[in-house]
XYZ file of C-alpha atoms in Angstrom:
721
model
C 42.983 -55.829 -31.405
C 41.603 -53.565 -34.319
C 39.089 -51.088 -33.066
C 35.065 -51.603 -34.001
C 34.266 -49.797 -37.249
C 32.518 -46.672 -37.197
C 28.923 -46.424 -37.534
C 27.595 -45.193 -40.889
C 26.939 -41.421 -40.806
C 24.980 -39.311 -43.450
C 26.892 -37.658 -46.111
C 27.558 -33.996 -46.215
C 25.271 -33.283 -49.447
C 22.328 -34.846 -47.204
C 23.247 -32.565 -44.146
C 23.620 -29.357 -46.443
C 19.948 -30.074 -48.075
C 18.435 -30.728 -44.839
C 19.967 -27.662 -43.178
C 18.778 -25.508 -45.930
C 15.336 -26.846 -45.835
C 15.122 -26.330 -42.107
C 16.417 -22.784 -42.271
C 13.657 -22.067 -44.925
C 11.239 -23.822 -42.751
C 12.188 -21.867 -39.716
C 12.007 -18.712 -41.357
C 8.624 -19.170 -42.516
C 7.436 -20.298 -39.070
C 9.273 -17.264 -37.558
C 7.514 -14.978 -40.236
C 4.495 -16.431 -39.172
C 4.930 -15.957 -35.606
C 5.961 -12.252 -36.080
C 2.943 -11.702 -38.333
C 0.641 -13.008 -35.527
C 2.366 -11.085 -32.729
C 2.698 -7.774 -34.565
C 0.314 -7.789 -37.606
C -2.738 -9.012 -35.598
C -1.875 -7.022 -32.494
C -1.676 -4.016 -34.744
C -4.809 -4.943 -36.600
C -6.623 -5.385 -33.351
C -5.120 -2.106 -32.000
C -6.007 -0.180 -35.095
C -9.699 -1.402 -34.923
C -10.168 -0.785 -31.425
C -8.837 2.831 -31.870
C -11.237 3.221 -34.941
C -14.334 1.689 -32.546
C -13.349 3.951 -29.731
C -13.088 7.043 -32.188
C -16.574 6.180 -33.386
C -17.963 5.803 -29.706
C -16.083 9.462 -29.041
C -17.650 10.530 -32.214
C -21.399 9.655 -31.252
C -20.979 10.693 -27.702
C -19.986 14.072 -28.871
C -22.635 14.219 -31.438
C -25.316 13.215 -28.588
C -23.840 15.736 -25.979
C -23.892 18.422 -28.688
C -27.513 17.843 -29.668
C -28.655 17.844 -25.941
C -26.546 20.987 -25.213
C -28.007 22.910 -28.295
C -31.701 22.235 -27.045
C -30.757 23.486 -23.487
C -29.315 26.372 -25.169
C -32.708 27.081 -27.233
C -34.538 26.633 -23.801
C -32.334 29.220 -22.336
C -32.515 31.527 -25.204
C -36.377 31.519 -25.581
C -36.720 31.977 -21.530
C -34.980 35.098 -22.022
C -36.972 36.108 -25.051
C -39.381 39.398 -24.167
C -42.421 37.762 -26.149
C -41.851 34.635 -23.920
C -41.557 36.245 -20.375
C -43.704 39.238 -20.766
C -46.685 37.926 -23.284
C -49.886 37.870 -21.872
C -51.738 35.726 -24.768
C -50.851 32.146 -25.799
C -50.803 33.309 -29.464
C -47.851 35.534 -28.806
C -45.822 32.793 -27.129
C -47.108 30.044 -29.776
C -45.712 32.132 -32.672
C -42.269 32.326 -31.242
C -42.220 28.531 -30.573
C -43.709 27.874 -34.004
C -40.798 29.946 -35.640
C -38.287 27.980 -33.565
C -39.749 24.502 -34.540
C -39.814 25.259 -38.060
C -36.161 26.094 -37.854
C -35.574 22.922 -36.116
C -37.881 20.029 -37.198
C -36.789 17.609 -34.656
C -38.469 19.629 -31.801
C -41.830 17.617 -32.134
C -43.558 19.854 -29.359
C -42.337 23.045 -27.679
C -44.607 24.442 -24.717
C -44.758 27.070 -21.800
C -46.645 26.245 -18.813
C -48.093 28.792 -15.897
C -46.782 28.297 -12.418
C -49.284 25.702 -11.574
C -48.217 23.158 -14.393
C -50.813 24.134 -16.874
C -49.647 24.639 -20.724
C -50.041 28.150 -21.213
C -49.074 28.041 -25.069
C -47.713 25.388 -27.289
C -46.829 24.881 -30.946
C -50.012 23.954 -32.893
C -52.044 24.451 -29.793
C -51.241 20.961 -28.554
C -52.160 20.223 -24.917
C -52.781 24.087 -24.305
C -54.533 23.857 -20.698
C -53.534 20.259 -20.193
C -52.305 20.159 -16.572
C -48.507 18.623 -16.723
C -47.518 19.270 -13.038
C -46.787 15.485 -12.469
C -44.449 15.345 -15.324
C -40.916 15.121 -14.516
C -39.578 17.760 -16.815
C -42.034 20.202 -15.040
C -40.805 19.509 -11.449
C -37.402 19.390 -12.369
C -37.305 22.503 -14.867
C -38.930 24.741 -12.248
C -35.368 25.368 -10.590
C -33.023 24.641 -12.888
C -32.256 23.488 -16.395
C -33.235 19.789 -17.081
C -32.443 17.147 -19.674
C -35.277 14.444 -19.544
C -34.104 10.615 -20.569
C -35.385 8.957 -23.600
C -39.385 8.161 -22.934
C -42.217 7.057 -25.008
C -44.383 9.657 -26.350
C -47.941 8.769 -24.790
C -50.259 10.623 -24.699
C -48.747 13.849 -26.718
C -47.856 11.162 -29.617
C -51.459 10.916 -30.359
C -51.883 14.405 -30.707
C -48.892 15.228 -33.167
C -48.734 14.086 -36.873
C -47.834 10.190 -36.871
C -44.248 9.071 -38.225
C -43.075 5.608 -39.299
C -41.723 4.776 -35.869
C -43.546 5.519 -32.630
C -43.053 8.544 -31.216
C -40.053 8.826 -28.647
C -39.161 12.040 -26.978
C -36.012 13.590 -25.235
C -37.008 16.827 -23.165
C -35.044 19.967 -22.415
C -36.741 22.035 -20.104
C -35.848 25.128 -17.894
C -37.704 27.971 -15.802
C -38.911 31.078 -17.166
C -38.925 34.448 -15.099
C -40.957 37.354 -15.706
C -39.397 40.832 -16.162
C -39.779 41.541 -12.894
C -37.954 38.239 -11.812
C -41.013 36.365 -10.615
C -41.719 32.722 -11.596
C -43.611 32.867 -14.897
C -43.759 29.113 -15.600
C -41.569 26.290 -17.308
C -40.472 26.014 -21.126
C -40.063 22.357 -22.296
C -39.021 21.099 -25.784
C -39.715 17.583 -26.815
C -37.014 16.315 -29.327
C -38.173 13.412 -31.493
C -35.807 10.448 -31.591
C -35.308 10.876 -35.342
C -32.378 13.221 -34.810
C -30.502 10.263 -33.264
C -31.258 7.731 -36.058
C -29.732 10.208 -38.758
C -26.903 10.910 -36.695
C -26.259 7.136 -36.612
C -26.660 6.849 -40.283
C -24.260 9.828 -40.965
C -21.618 8.509 -38.463
C -21.812 4.923 -39.282
C -22.522 4.730 -43.197
C -18.891 4.513 -44.141
C -17.857 2.385 -41.443
C -20.837 -0.020 -41.681
C -19.878 -0.571 -45.720
C -16.376 -1.250 -44.823
C -15.865 -2.852 -41.077
C -19.620 -4.122 -40.376
C -19.639 -1.689 -37.573
C -22.709 -1.255 -35.181
C -23.631 1.659 -32.785
C -25.437 0.988 -29.567
C -27.013 3.851 -27.394
C -27.937 2.485 -23.756
C -30.002 3.734 -21.009
C -28.663 3.522 -17.460
C -30.939 0.369 -16.521
C -29.096 -1.254 -19.784
C -31.990 -0.727 -22.032
C -30.962 -0.344 -25.918
C -32.555 2.951 -26.945
C -30.815 2.988 -30.315
C -29.232 -0.140 -32.051
C -29.421 -2.556 -34.820
C -32.799 -4.028 -35.677
C -34.399 -6.216 -33.192
C -32.160 -5.150 -30.422
C -33.914 -1.769 -29.277
C -36.201 -2.009 -26.337
C -33.878 -5.121 -25.211
C -31.768 -5.336 -21.937
C -27.993 -5.936 -22.560
C -25.335 -6.674 -20.322
C -21.769 -6.459 -21.109
C -18.027 -5.742 -19.619
C -17.950 -2.769 -22.045
C -21.298 -1.438 -20.852
C -19.981 -1.928 -17.201
C -17.016 0.407 -17.966
C -19.210 2.917 -20.030
C -21.512 3.187 -17.219
C -18.345 3.786 -14.587
C -17.467 6.965 -16.966
C -14.337 5.127 -18.422
C -13.811 5.283 -22.329
C -11.750 2.987 -24.541
C -12.164 -0.465 -26.279
C -11.941 -4.174 -25.629
C -12.588 -7.578 -26.875
C -15.601 -9.472 -25.560
C -18.098 -12.281 -26.335
C -21.752 -11.050 -26.798
C -24.949 -12.721 -26.138
C -25.031 -14.217 -29.406
C -22.036 -16.229 -28.576
C -19.697 -14.255 -31.408
C -16.616 -12.225 -30.426
C -16.400 -8.529 -30.982
C -14.225 -5.822 -30.415
C -16.310 -3.061 -28.893
C -15.396 0.733 -28.310
C -17.320 2.320 -25.525
C -17.792 5.725 -23.805
C -20.363 7.575 -21.739
C -22.249 10.905 -22.717
C -23.233 13.931 -20.577
C -21.808 14.359 -16.665
C -23.252 12.533 -13.760
C -25.097 14.725 -11.377
C -25.496 17.596 -14.127
C -29.357 17.552 -14.452
C -28.778 19.488 -18.200
C -27.053 16.562 -19.438
C -27.993 13.032 -20.470
C -26.321 9.911 -19.260
C -26.029 7.380 -21.766
C -23.555 4.615 -22.717
C -22.199 4.413 -26.395
C -20.787 0.957 -27.705
C -19.617 0.334 -31.118
C -19.012 -3.006 -32.001
C -17.337 -5.044 -34.913
C -16.906 -8.693 -35.159
C -13.339 -9.942 -34.180
C -13.104 -11.754 -37.792
C -14.128 -8.916 -39.672
C -11.487 -6.566 -38.014
C -8.679 -9.041 -38.451
C -9.413 -10.465 -41.752
C -6.634 -8.700 -43.759
C -4.062 -10.063 -41.093
C -5.366 -13.618 -41.360
C -5.183 -13.221 -45.357
C -1.542 -11.912 -44.948
C -0.608 -15.095 -43.040
C -2.109 -17.293 -45.664
C -0.081 -15.881 -48.135
C 3.340 -15.920 -46.313
C 2.626 -19.872 -45.690
C 2.449 -20.362 -49.376
C 5.292 -18.342 -50.392
C 7.321 -20.099 -47.865
C 6.452 -23.427 -48.923
C 7.108 -22.675 -52.647
C 10.573 -21.136 -51.340
C 11.242 -24.035 -49.330
C 10.879 -26.546 -52.061
C 13.273 -24.288 -54.631
C 15.714 -23.897 -51.932
C 16.065 -27.601 -51.254
C 16.728 -28.531 -54.638
C 19.129 -25.876 -55.349
C 21.005 -26.669 -52.172
C 21.130 -30.476 -53.171
C 22.773 -29.662 -56.565
C 25.382 -27.319 -55.345
C 26.359 -29.709 -52.343
C 26.838 -32.464 -54.658
C 29.147 -30.515 -56.654
C 31.150 -29.046 -53.685
C 31.514 -32.423 -51.820
C 32.568 -34.613 -54.781
C 36.527 -33.894 -53.805
C 35.795 -34.274 -50.317
C 34.054 -37.768 -50.926
C 37.097 -38.613 -52.831
C 39.486 -37.665 -50.104
C 37.352 -39.335 -47.563
C 37.600 -42.643 -49.393
C 41.410 -42.295 -49.523
C 41.457 -42.025 -45.680
C 39.416 -44.925 -45.259
C 41.702 -47.096 -47.234
C 44.571 -45.738 -45.156
C 42.739 -46.939 -41.916
C 42.169 -50.395 -43.047
C 45.947 -50.722 -43.925
C 47.325 -53.526 -41.219
C 49.022 -51.552 -38.177
C 51.896 -54.233 -37.810
C 53.504 -53.004 -41.157
C 56.673 -51.363 -39.638
C 60.119 -50.232 -40.848
C 63.391 -51.073 -38.852
C 63.310 -47.515 -37.010
C 59.919 -48.576 -35.612
C 57.594 -46.596 -37.593
C 54.418 -47.676 -39.324
C 55.022 -47.799 -43.265
C 51.964 -46.469 -44.467
C 50.810 -44.973 -47.864
C 50.618 -41.180 -48.561
C 47.128 -39.699 -49.441
C 46.461 -38.878 -53.066
C 46.829 -34.973 -53.753
C 43.420 -33.199 -54.818
C 43.060 -30.257 -56.592
C 39.239 -29.894 -57.090
C 39.353 -26.327 -55.505
C 41.615 -24.467 -53.005
C 40.003 -25.787 -49.773
C 40.526 -29.434 -50.918
C 43.861 -28.679 -52.264
C 45.046 -27.276 -48.928
C 43.129 -30.034 -46.953
C 44.851 -33.221 -48.667
C 48.303 -31.286 -48.485
C 47.822 -30.814 -44.709
C 46.540 -34.337 -44.136
C 49.617 -35.708 -45.816
C 51.875 -33.402 -43.445
C 50.006 -34.505 -40.678
C 50.554 -38.039 -41.505
C 54.283 -37.773 -41.360
C 54.577 -35.543 -38.392
C 52.425 -38.365 -36.719
C 55.207 -40.991 -37.269
C 57.706 -38.920 -35.475
C 55.480 -38.136 -32.815
C 54.607 -41.921 -32.254
C 58.383 -42.714 -31.415
C 58.927 -39.746 -29.047
C 55.672 -40.949 -27.235
C 57.035 -44.181 -26.579
C 60.130 -42.987 -25.075
C 58.222 -40.569 -22.810
C 55.863 -43.260 -21.741
C 58.956 -45.386 -20.442
C 60.372 -42.226 -18.623
C 56.918 -41.616 -17.317
C 56.540 -45.157 -16.021
C 59.751 -44.536 -13.997
C 58.789 -41.470 -12.652
C 55.503 -42.554 -11.312
C 57.105 -45.211 -9.548
C 59.146 -42.951 -7.763
C 56.117 -40.548 -6.953
C 53.910 -43.677 -5.652
C 56.574 -44.573 -2.919
C 56.929 -40.653 -1.994
C 52.925 -40.678 -1.739
C 52.941 -43.513 0.497
C 55.333 -41.900 2.973
C 53.394 -38.688 2.944
C 49.962 -40.776 3.521
C 51.533 -42.308 6.524
C 52.589 -38.926 7.889
C 49.100 -37.697 7.278
C 47.442 -40.644 8.804
C 49.485 -39.722 12.151
C 48.673 -35.912 11.697
C 44.785 -36.772 11.294
C 44.888 -39.142 14.461
C 46.289 -36.428 16.553
C 43.934 -33.631 14.937
C 41.088 -36.227 15.715
C 42.265 -36.368 19.428
C 42.515 -32.602 19.777
C 38.955 -32.046 18.320
C 37.480 -34.658 20.560
C 39.038 -32.891 23.508
C 37.630 -29.140 22.133
C 34.163 -30.958 22.008
C 34.323 -31.944 25.692
C 35.729 -28.352 26.710
C 32.979 -26.820 24.738
C 30.136 -29.413 26.267
C 31.630 -28.260 29.714
C 31.258 -24.352 28.974
C 27.768 -24.953 27.338
C 26.791 -26.927 30.641
C 28.129 -24.009 32.778
C 26.493 -21.195 30.799
C 22.933 -23.102 30.621
C 22.984 -23.480 34.447
C 24.133 -19.796 35.256
C 21.779 -17.678 37.031
C 22.121 -14.730 34.318
C 21.241 -14.811 31.119
C 24.425 -15.010 28.602
C 24.858 -13.520 25.244
C 27.741 -13.222 22.810
C 27.715 -10.954 19.941
C 30.133 -10.265 17.116
C 31.548 -6.683 16.081
C 28.298 -6.425 14.069
C 25.978 -6.797 16.859
C 25.160 -10.425 15.415
C 24.052 -13.044 18.245
C 26.733 -15.819 18.537
C 25.520 -17.599 21.556
C 22.496 -17.648 23.841
C 22.192 -19.789 26.821
C 18.906 -21.207 28.698
C 18.459 -18.209 30.944
C 18.497 -16.017 27.901
C 15.895 -17.893 26.519
C 13.598 -17.743 29.799
C 14.325 -13.954 30.634
C 13.851 -12.580 26.966
C 11.227 -15.419 25.434
C 13.451 -16.173 22.294
C 14.920 -19.734 21.712
C 18.433 -20.039 20.708
C 17.788 -21.392 17.323
C 15.555 -18.503 16.451
C 18.166 -15.729 17.395
C 21.666 -17.337 16.543
C 22.776 -15.092 13.446
C 20.201 -12.203 14.128
C 21.005 -8.598 15.209
C 20.322 -8.059 18.587
C 19.260 -4.593 18.411
C 16.338 -5.120 15.960
C 15.021 -7.810 18.384
C 14.874 -6.394 21.937
C 16.326 -2.543 22.164
C 13.295 0.096 22.108
C 13.868 2.180 18.714
C 15.161 5.366 21.026
C 17.979 3.173 22.064
C 18.961 1.455 18.795
C 21.099 4.254 17.104
C 22.968 4.626 20.318
C 23.705 1.199 20.496
C 25.003 1.034 17.264
C 27.010 3.887 17.616
C 28.679 2.393 20.722
C 29.136 -0.936 18.914
C 31.055 0.664 16.285
C 33.179 2.565 18.921
C 34.115 -0.638 20.691
C 34.745 -2.365 17.049
C 37.456 0.618 16.307
C 39.438 1.037 19.494
C 40.364 -1.411 22.308
C 40.851 1.537 24.950
C 37.589 2.550 24.679
C 36.349 -1.341 24.816
C 38.141 -1.609 28.207
C 36.925 1.462 29.883
C 33.335 0.535 28.791
C 33.667 -3.137 29.510
C 34.938 -2.648 32.879
C 31.456 -1.654 34.489
C 27.849 -2.400 34.971
C 24.830 -1.094 32.849
C 21.297 -0.611 33.563
C 19.250 -1.048 30.294
C 15.493 -1.492 29.414
C 14.917 -4.060 27.049
C 11.995 -5.554 25.030
C 10.947 -9.311 25.632
C 9.481 -11.396 22.732
C 5.984 -10.334 24.107
C 6.881 -6.579 23.478
C 6.973 -5.879 27.245
C 9.752 -3.619 28.606
C 12.344 -5.480 30.795
C 14.840 -3.545 32.896
C 18.387 -5.470 32.972
C 21.447 -4.826 34.583
C 24.132 -5.829 32.128
C 27.856 -6.787 32.467
C 30.048 -6.823 29.432
C 33.257 -8.569 28.534
C 35.590 -8.250 25.599
C 37.351 -11.310 24.271
C 40.018 -11.075 21.589
C 40.037 -13.828 18.735
C 42.348 -14.768 15.977
C 39.532 -13.634 13.549
C 38.520 -10.536 15.129
C 36.951 -10.042 18.402
C 33.712 -11.018 20.610
C 31.615 -8.934 22.813
C 30.012 -11.257 25.796
C 27.277 -10.105 27.992
C 25.686 -11.408 31.286
C 22.244 -9.925 31.891
C 20.524 -9.730 35.603
C 16.861 -9.204 35.696
C 16.290 -6.267 38.062
C 12.600 -5.810 37.922
C 11.971 -6.802 41.557
C 14.529 -4.377 42.542
C 12.839 -1.597 40.277
C 9.274 -2.383 41.742
C 10.822 -2.006 45.293
C 12.501 1.305 44.707
C 9.219 2.593 42.994
C 7.105 1.207 46.091
C 9.860 2.896 48.457
C 9.482 6.280 46.225
C 5.996 6.132 46.233
C 5.607 5.427 49.876
C 7.982 8.506 50.487
C 5.835 10.837 48.551
C 2.068 9.427 49.764
C 0.684 10.174 53.174
C -0.114 6.730 54.758
C -3.436 7.943 56.696
C -5.521 9.255 53.666
C -3.459 8.369 50.701
C -3.127 11.664 49.646
C 0.318 13.186 48.415
C 2.316 14.209 51.570
C 4.144 17.433 52.341
C 7.183 16.220 50.395
C 5.176 15.590 47.455
C 3.278 18.914 47.578
C 6.549 20.707 47.643
C 7.501 19.155 44.551
C 4.296 19.489 42.706
C 3.592 23.412 43.304
C 6.567 24.642 41.507
C 5.918 22.292 38.545
C 2.166 23.872 38.663
C 3.541 27.489 38.947
C 5.752 27.143 35.993
C 2.812 25.473 33.673
C 0.727 28.770 34.761
C 3.703 31.102 33.620
C 4.017 28.933 30.458
C 0.618 28.895 29.301
C -0.473 32.700 30.926
C -3.205 31.467 33.319
C -3.802 31.812 36.938
C -2.963 29.184 39.665
C -4.548 29.010 43.219
C -3.288 27.289 46.090
C -6.324 26.598 49.061
C -5.108 26.154 52.694
C -7.650 24.000 54.457
C -7.846 23.702 58.222
C -10.883 21.378 59.972
C -12.199 23.454 62.665
C -12.630 21.931 66.210
C -10.865 18.934 65.066
C -9.049 18.594 68.268
C -12.266 18.462 70.245
C -13.271 15.327 68.186
C -10.050 13.625 68.485
C -9.841 14.305 72.582
C -13.607 13.362 73.031
C -13.956 10.223 70.762
C -10.247 8.912 70.314
C -7.543 8.770 68.016
C -9.109 6.115 65.963
C -12.270 8.212 65.148
C -10.100 11.220 64.657
C -8.219 9.231 61.893
C -11.417 8.107 60.068
C -12.565 11.879 60.369
C -9.265 12.702 58.466
C -9.589 10.158 55.779
C -13.473 11.048 54.892
C -12.585 14.688 55.168
C -9.608 14.157 52.425
C -12.193 11.968 50.262
C -14.455 14.909 50.165
C -12.183 17.463 49.243
C -10.560 15.060 46.686
C -14.143 14.410 45.339
C -15.147 18.115 45.507
C -12.274 19.458 42.936
C -11.285 18.422 39.373
C -9.186 15.490 38.487
C -6.390 17.929 37.300
C -6.163 19.724 40.760
C -3.925 18.475 43.283
C -4.978 17.656 46.920
C -2.457 17.018 49.512
C -2.198 16.875 53.218
C 0.147 19.177 54.866
C 0.295 18.049 58.448
C -2.373 16.981 61.050
C -5.829 18.432 59.912
C -4.177 20.848 57.404
C -4.400 20.346 53.602
C -3.601 21.972 50.721
C -5.196 22.135 47.198
C -3.475 23.359 44.008
C -5.939 24.261 41.232
C -4.621 25.120 38.138
C -5.894 26.250 34.515
C -8.320 29.109 36.061
C -9.262 31.909 33.727
C -10.012 34.558 36.317
C -9.571 35.065 40.158
C -13.318 34.349 40.340
C -12.679 30.739 39.494
C -10.862 30.235 42.794
C -13.707 31.668 44.951
C -16.335 29.759 43.219
C -14.508 26.522 43.692
C -13.913 27.547 47.403
C -17.943 28.342 47.810
C -18.602 24.932 46.151
C -16.338 23.248 48.831
C -17.521 24.736 51.864
C -21.089 23.248 52.008
C -19.714 19.734 51.132
C -17.354 19.928 54.098
C -20.083 21.045 56.534
C -22.354 18.048 55.910
C -22.211 15.451 58.891
C -19.221 13.020 59.020
C -20.659 9.179 60.002
C -17.859 7.691 62.189
C -17.994 4.310 63.713
C -19.233 5.718 67.267
C -21.050 8.901 66.240
C -22.006 11.450 63.610
C -20.247 14.723 64.121
C -20.757 18.068 61.871
C -17.591 20.101 61.447
C -16.831 23.247 59.272
C -13.623 24.100 57.677
C -11.360 27.240 57.129
C -10.125 27.786 53.691
C -7.407 30.263 52.801
C -6.739 31.493 49.394
C -3.701 32.647 47.607
C -3.309 33.382 43.953
C -0.474 33.324 41.678
C -0.550 35.148 38.363
C 1.779 34.484 35.412
C 3.951 37.314 36.241
C 4.190 36.838 40.066
C 7.404 35.512 41.619
C 7.747 31.619 42.070
C 8.310 32.128 45.687
C 6.727 28.914 47.394
C 6.893 29.867 51.261
C 5.260 33.187 50.331
C 2.532 31.745 48.373
C 1.979 29.279 51.162
C 2.173 31.712 54.038
C -0.327 34.201 52.286
C -2.740 31.136 52.053
C -2.107 30.164 55.659
C -2.696 33.798 56.783
C -5.960 33.912 54.756
C -7.070 30.694 56.217
C -6.576 32.017 59.773
C -8.483 35.261 58.871
C -11.380 32.984 57.637
C -11.153 30.892 60.988
C -11.140 33.902 63.277
C -14.438 35.197 61.212
C -15.872 31.875 61.895
C -15.307 31.947 65.360
C -16.778 35.311 65.827
C -19.772 34.589 63.986
C -20.360 31.309 66.251
C -19.683 33.680 69.497
C -22.303 35.967 68.074
C -24.858 33.209 67.923
């Protein structure tokens, strides 16, 4: 059965022509993309930089004019004719001289200390009270620059102009020769200088780029701008950035719906009254800014179209001439393929005609010779292929029988493996049940400290589910930060040495872990080491010893506390006193020990009974504890004897002052269940200075002897009464 005829494919001439045309088209498109990406971007950056420079130039010009006016005010205020003159005419002459030099100074005046105009150019407003004007109030104490404002009522008294008068003020204090306050000197600058400045800066840019300059006050009002926009409020992103102190340029849409490139800057310094804070915006229509780049795009598109047509025609002519020998060769091959396949020689090879030799150019000559050689070689290969095919069929039969035997052996091995796997799963289920029902938490770790096993008791004890911790490092979850480094070091030692592992794993260790809630959890850990074919495994059983710790803490607290009064007992005092003496030596401050004895306690105990005596001791302990500082220590030594340790004393007198405060409190009546008794107490004071020896027995003995001396003095006083 002959194979189906192949589908018709396009000729090489057509493919070459289409390929050249597509290449030209892609080249033109790539150029357009590059122009749009680079030329348009470059044109936009150039325009933004140009507008930003214009805004900086306008800002510097505005700052320069304001600084000059402030400088003129400073200069005039230092002139002797202004500081020491007594007649308005002398001052007026100086002021008018400056006005002639700088015609933009529409009015210059000097006030007296009360705010009345003492002298002014052309005598305008002389004698008028200007004390309510902002330039007078702020100019009395420092240099002041006043914002753009209408000229009323001054505008009615000076010569008229084409535009309504608008002023910018510059003022400063004037001091007399003796340093006393003379008044305020003020300069009203007309707004004409700002318009001339815009014309000077913007004239070249306006003709070429159609740029516009806006000077905007802090409230968003345009004080200088294109016709029809002055005295109007505007709002834009560039204005917000300029008001924040930034400078630069951006693209934005203005209120007229058109896209502009806008440069922005801010004049003056915020907080400096001698400067004016204005926002300067310079805008240019985006279409105007990018017009050159757009024209370049159109020229490239036209040139590309012309080039594409010319290249396509040239490619069609050249491809036709180059492919003519190839077309002849392909027709010969098609004729050979159409020859019947059953024409064969006695040797079994197909008798097929050779291809005609073509000598159009070197490549076609080589191709036709190579095809003829390939055809002759193919005849030999076909015969060899038939013999190999027969041998292969014999070999495949043998291999098939061998594979059948191997498959049977594999099936038996798989059955045995399945049985072993099932037995292992049963053993694993038994081990899991044992671990989950164990009384202690069970954790298994690999040499890196990563959790590999976690039973139910571990979930209940530590709070993490098994699914949450498997594959996670143990130290990061539950060890305190101070123990993590030691844990990692021990794990490395265990992993590196089996002897160290055997020594460390044969004992129980008490650790403090953190559960999931972040609470500290004391546990007793039993470790074991399991060797495996792929390394080793550490297993740990964790037993909660919180109740044991609480019991030990309770017993220790009971051992250090007096059961009757709740105060520290003798043992606790013997531990606290050396620590207090060490702190006193370290801080270089005095420490005092009070030895207190309740006078006539035995009589109360014998008369009212031991129960009332115990109540008396409890109340006595509460009074002593409440009469000293929280940082001081109060303890019961024995019977009716108490010790008070006072620390952080600045002098010896502080100890006596504390004792004098304590005695009246202890002399107040004690209300018992059956009676009310009034007793006194004897106090012995022993002081420890930073350089004294730390002899506790000697210090207590001194306090004891001082207490007995105080008790004897009290008994003698009562005997005299």
